[in-house]
XYZ file of C-alpha atoms in Angstrom:
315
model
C 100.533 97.242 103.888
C 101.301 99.907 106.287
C 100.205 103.656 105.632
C 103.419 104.821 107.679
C 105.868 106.054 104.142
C 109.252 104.824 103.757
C 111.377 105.477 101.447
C 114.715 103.829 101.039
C 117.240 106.106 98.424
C 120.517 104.185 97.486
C 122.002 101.666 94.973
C 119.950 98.975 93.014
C 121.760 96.566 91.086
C 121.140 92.687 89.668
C 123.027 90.300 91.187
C 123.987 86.991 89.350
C 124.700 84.391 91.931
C 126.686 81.644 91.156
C 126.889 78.496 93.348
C 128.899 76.811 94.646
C 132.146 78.028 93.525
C 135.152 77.000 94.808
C 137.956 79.137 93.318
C 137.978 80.872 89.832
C 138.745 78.574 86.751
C 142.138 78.195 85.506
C 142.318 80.483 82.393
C 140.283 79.458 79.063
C 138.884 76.344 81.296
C 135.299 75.653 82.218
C 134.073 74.543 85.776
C 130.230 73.125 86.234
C 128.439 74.190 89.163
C 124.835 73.319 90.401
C 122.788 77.027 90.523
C 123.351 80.086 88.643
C 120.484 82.966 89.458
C 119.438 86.313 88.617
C 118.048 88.081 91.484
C 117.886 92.124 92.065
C 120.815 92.986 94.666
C 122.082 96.531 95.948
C 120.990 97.606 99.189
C 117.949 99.763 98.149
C 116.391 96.865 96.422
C 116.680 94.619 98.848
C 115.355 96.476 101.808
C 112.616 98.033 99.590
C 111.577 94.466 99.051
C 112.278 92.889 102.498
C 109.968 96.008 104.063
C 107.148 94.961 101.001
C 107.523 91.387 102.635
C 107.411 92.583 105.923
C 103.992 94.370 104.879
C 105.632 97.736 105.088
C 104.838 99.686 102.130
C 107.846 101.898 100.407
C 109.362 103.486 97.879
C 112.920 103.076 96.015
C 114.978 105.707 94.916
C 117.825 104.754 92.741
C 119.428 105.336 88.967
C 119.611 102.041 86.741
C 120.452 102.034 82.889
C 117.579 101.250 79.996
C 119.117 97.922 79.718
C 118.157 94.002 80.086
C 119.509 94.538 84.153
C 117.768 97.913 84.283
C 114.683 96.088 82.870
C 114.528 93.344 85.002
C 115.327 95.227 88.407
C 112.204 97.759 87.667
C 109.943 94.553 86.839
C 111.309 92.743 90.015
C 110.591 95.762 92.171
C 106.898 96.246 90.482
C 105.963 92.322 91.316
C 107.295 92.603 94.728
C 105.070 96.242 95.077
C 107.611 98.571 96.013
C 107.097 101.483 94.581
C 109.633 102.139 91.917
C 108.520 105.746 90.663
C 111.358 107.289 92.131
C 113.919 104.983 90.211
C 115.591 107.403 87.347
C 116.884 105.638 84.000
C 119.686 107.338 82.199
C 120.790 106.648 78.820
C 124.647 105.517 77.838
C 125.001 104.069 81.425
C 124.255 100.303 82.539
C 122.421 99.472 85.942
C 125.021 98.146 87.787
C 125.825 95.049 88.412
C 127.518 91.899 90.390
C 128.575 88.512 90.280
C 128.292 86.790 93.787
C 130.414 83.827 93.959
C 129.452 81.545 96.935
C 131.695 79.049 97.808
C 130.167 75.619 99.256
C 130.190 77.336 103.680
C 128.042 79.956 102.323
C 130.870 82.640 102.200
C 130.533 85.280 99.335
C 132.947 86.978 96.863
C 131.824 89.916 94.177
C 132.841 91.373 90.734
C 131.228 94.860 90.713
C 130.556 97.014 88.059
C 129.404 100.264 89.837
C 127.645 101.376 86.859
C 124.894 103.950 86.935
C 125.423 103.760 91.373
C 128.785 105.606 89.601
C 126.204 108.292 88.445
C 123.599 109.044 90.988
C 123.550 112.678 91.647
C 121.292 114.688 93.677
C 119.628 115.636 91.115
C 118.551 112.290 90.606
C 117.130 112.918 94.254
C 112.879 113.193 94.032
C 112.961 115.297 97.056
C 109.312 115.736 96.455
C 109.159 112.014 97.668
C 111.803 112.421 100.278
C 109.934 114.887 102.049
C 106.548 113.352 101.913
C 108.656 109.989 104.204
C 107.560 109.254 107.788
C 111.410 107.468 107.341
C 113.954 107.637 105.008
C 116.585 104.766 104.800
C 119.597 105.665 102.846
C 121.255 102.267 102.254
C 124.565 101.585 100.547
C 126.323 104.984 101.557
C 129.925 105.009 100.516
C 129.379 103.438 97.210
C 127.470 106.480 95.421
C 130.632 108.494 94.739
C 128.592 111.586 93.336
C 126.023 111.269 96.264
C 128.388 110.511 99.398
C 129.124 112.874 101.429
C 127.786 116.282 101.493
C 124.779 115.643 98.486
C 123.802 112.658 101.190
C 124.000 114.903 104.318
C 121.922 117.637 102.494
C 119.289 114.596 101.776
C 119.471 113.405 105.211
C 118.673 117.246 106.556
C 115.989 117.761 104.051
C 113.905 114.691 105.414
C 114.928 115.323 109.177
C 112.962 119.328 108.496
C 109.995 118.072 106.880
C 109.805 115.210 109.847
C 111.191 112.014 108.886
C 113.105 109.554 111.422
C 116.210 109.010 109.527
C 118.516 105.896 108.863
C 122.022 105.434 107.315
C 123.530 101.829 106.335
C 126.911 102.088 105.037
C 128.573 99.265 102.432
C 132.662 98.679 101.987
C 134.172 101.148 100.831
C 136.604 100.293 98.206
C 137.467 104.208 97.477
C 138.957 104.168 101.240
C 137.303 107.714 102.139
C 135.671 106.295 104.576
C 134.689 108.729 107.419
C 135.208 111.956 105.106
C 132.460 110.570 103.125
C 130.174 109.909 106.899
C 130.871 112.457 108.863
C 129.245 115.419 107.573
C 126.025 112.809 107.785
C 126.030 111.733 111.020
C 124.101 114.788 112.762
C 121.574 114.082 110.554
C 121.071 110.332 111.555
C 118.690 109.381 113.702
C 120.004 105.837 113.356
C 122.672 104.565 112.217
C 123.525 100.868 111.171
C 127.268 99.869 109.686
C 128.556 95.954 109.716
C 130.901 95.545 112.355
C 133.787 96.161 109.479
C 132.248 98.815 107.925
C 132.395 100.843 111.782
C 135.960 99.412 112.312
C 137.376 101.046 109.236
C 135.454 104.399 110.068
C 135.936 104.481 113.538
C 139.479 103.157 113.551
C 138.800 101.103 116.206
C 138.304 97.341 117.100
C 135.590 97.240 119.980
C 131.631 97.714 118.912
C 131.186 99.559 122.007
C 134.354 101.905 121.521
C 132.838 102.141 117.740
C 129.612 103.258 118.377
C 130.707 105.854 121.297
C 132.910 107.057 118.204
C 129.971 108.056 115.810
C 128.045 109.494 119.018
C 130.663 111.750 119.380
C 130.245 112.469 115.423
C 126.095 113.555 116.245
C 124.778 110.153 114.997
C 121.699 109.581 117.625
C 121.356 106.104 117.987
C 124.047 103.389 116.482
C 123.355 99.937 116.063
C 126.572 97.912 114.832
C 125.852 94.690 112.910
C 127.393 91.895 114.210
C 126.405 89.243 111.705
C 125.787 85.945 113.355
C 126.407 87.159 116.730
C 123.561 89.687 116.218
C 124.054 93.007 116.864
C 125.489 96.030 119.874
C 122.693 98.587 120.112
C 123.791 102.114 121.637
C 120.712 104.385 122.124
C 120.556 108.304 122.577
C 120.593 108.141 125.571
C 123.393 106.064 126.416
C 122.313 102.796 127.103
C 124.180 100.160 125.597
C 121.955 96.810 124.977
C 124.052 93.273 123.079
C 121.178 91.610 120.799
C 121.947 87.826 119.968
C 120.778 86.655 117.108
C 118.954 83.709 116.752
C 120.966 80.212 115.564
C 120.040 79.338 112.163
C 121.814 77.174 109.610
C 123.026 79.923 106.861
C 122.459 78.835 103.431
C 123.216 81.808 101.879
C 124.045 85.454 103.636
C 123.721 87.654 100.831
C 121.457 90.348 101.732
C 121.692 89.542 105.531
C 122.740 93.014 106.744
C 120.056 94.742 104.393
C 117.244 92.348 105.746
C 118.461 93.961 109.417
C 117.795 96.902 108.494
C 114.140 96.663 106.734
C 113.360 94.718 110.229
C 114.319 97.103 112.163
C 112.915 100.172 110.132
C 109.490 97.669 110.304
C 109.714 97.892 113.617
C 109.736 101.358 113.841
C 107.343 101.573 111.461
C 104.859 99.637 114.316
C 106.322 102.734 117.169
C 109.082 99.902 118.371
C 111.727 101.055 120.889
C 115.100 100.936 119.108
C 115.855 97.505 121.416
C 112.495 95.920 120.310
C 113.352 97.106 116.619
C 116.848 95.405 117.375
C 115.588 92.206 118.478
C 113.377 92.515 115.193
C 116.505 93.072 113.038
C 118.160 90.375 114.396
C 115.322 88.095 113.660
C 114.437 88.926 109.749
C 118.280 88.986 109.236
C 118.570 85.264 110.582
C 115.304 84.725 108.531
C 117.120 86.133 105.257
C 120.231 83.754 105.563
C 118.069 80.373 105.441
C 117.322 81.103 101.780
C 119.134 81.941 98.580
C 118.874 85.473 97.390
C 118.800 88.330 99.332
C 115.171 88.247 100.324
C 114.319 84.617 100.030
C 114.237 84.073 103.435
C 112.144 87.251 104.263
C 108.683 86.309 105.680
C 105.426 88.689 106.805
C 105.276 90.860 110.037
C 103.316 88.878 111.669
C 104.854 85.591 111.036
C 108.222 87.355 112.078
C 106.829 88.772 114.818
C 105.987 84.759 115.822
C 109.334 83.747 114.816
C 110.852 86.581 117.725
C 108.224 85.910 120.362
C 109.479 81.566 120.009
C 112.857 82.696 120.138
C 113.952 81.485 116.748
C 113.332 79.654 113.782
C 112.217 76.166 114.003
């Protein structure tokens, strides 16, 4: 494990994964399928796990409920040795959950119950731990109503003073706030990593290029925009604009793709990776993540993704 100290602070939930679903059931009518899972899910998890699999030791901040979900997220994060002493339990709320239906192409659909996410406060924040990072991922912004915004931005500062490289992933915004919910954040990132929808809807425009000048202009320093399949657009600080492919896999399941970028490409910097070498990295353990079910099945060791990115894809 590395001694470099991440910590990741954002929403944990369990994710029961149906498969393959093709369309709901007519009402008060059963349908079989093949696979029905429970795996942790929320961005926070996963990346906290994908970095413990990528031999990058971290921590996971997060609020769950004292419930069967709650239970089994804490144990999940414990095998997988993330460090889940930063995780706060609250009583009378439920960790939050979602069912992921994935139709027979791999393509996903949710039921969310934003559940204790809903509740996660800054006080809930162990700034103590924040501080202490080398980097500080903030993953799933925009679906921590009492935490976007402002409460996230004052995060973000607190970890820039004390030292810490910082990175902000954004998830779909269902609220619609959007960019009053990112902007007052952006100074503070050193990096930051939306989907390629995600940036659209905050930027308001269609072009990754035209995006990411858009969040530059907002004090982000560096933007990568996640282009699923057809890997990513990296814009650096200083202007340099770099298109990373992404190596052709067959997907078997995406969930967790966009989180798996983003634990490669804090790994990355983890090793002192330029942002395009951390790119190309990204690019690699989020192929990696799609060949498996689950959102970190597919996640392998540094140094076997680091062999995986030197061939120039799976085999």
């Amino acid at each position: 494990m590395s001694s470099s100290k991440v910590v990741v602070l954002g929403i944990v939930c369990a994710d029961v994964i149906a498969r393959p679903v093709n369309g709901m059931p007519e009402r008060g009518l059963m349908v079989p399928i093949d696979q029905l899972e429970l795996h942790t899910g929320g961005c926070a998890a996963n990346v906290g796990i994908d970095l413990s699999r990528l031999d990058v030791a971290c921590s996971v901040l997060g609020k769950i409920g004292r419930d069967g979900f709650g239970d089994f997220v804490l144990h999940t994060l414990e095998q997988e040795e993330v460090d889940a002493s930063g995780l706060r339990r609250a009583d009378g709320v439920q960790t939050s959950a979602t069912v992921v239906l994935v139709a027979p192409d791999g393509e996903r659909s949710f039921l969310h119950c934003l559940g204790a996410n809903a509740m996660f406060v800054s006080e809930d924040v162990d700034m103590e731990l924040v501080r202490s990072a080398d980097i500080l991922v903030v993953a799933g912004s925009l679906l921590m109503p009492k935490l976007d915004g402002e409460p996230t931005a004052e995060v973000l500062r607190g970890a820039r003073e004390s030292g810490a490289v910082t990175l902000l992933d954004t998830a779909w915004d269902a609220s619609g706030r959007w960019m009053k919910s990112i902007e007052t954040c952006l100074p503070f990132c050193d990096y930051f990593l939306p989907s390629e929808a995600e940036a659209a809807m905050l930027s308001g425009v269609t072009e990754p290029e035209a995006m990411a000048a858009s969040f530059v202009a907002r004090g982000a320093r560096n933007v990568i925009i996640k282009l699923g399949d057809k890997g990513c657009l990296l814009r650096t600080e200083d202007g340099v604009i770099e298109h990373v492919a992404a190596p052709v896999v067959s997907a078997v399941d995406t969930t967790g793709a966009g989180d798996a970028f983003v634990a490669g490409f804090t790994a990355g910097l983890v090793h002192g990776w330029n942002a395009s070498r951390c790119a190309h990295l990204a690019v690699t353990v989020g192929a990696m993540c799609v060949t498996a079910i689950g959102a970190s099945g597919g996640v392998r060791s540094f140094a076997e993704t680091v062999q995986v990115l030197e061939r120039g894809g799976l085999m």
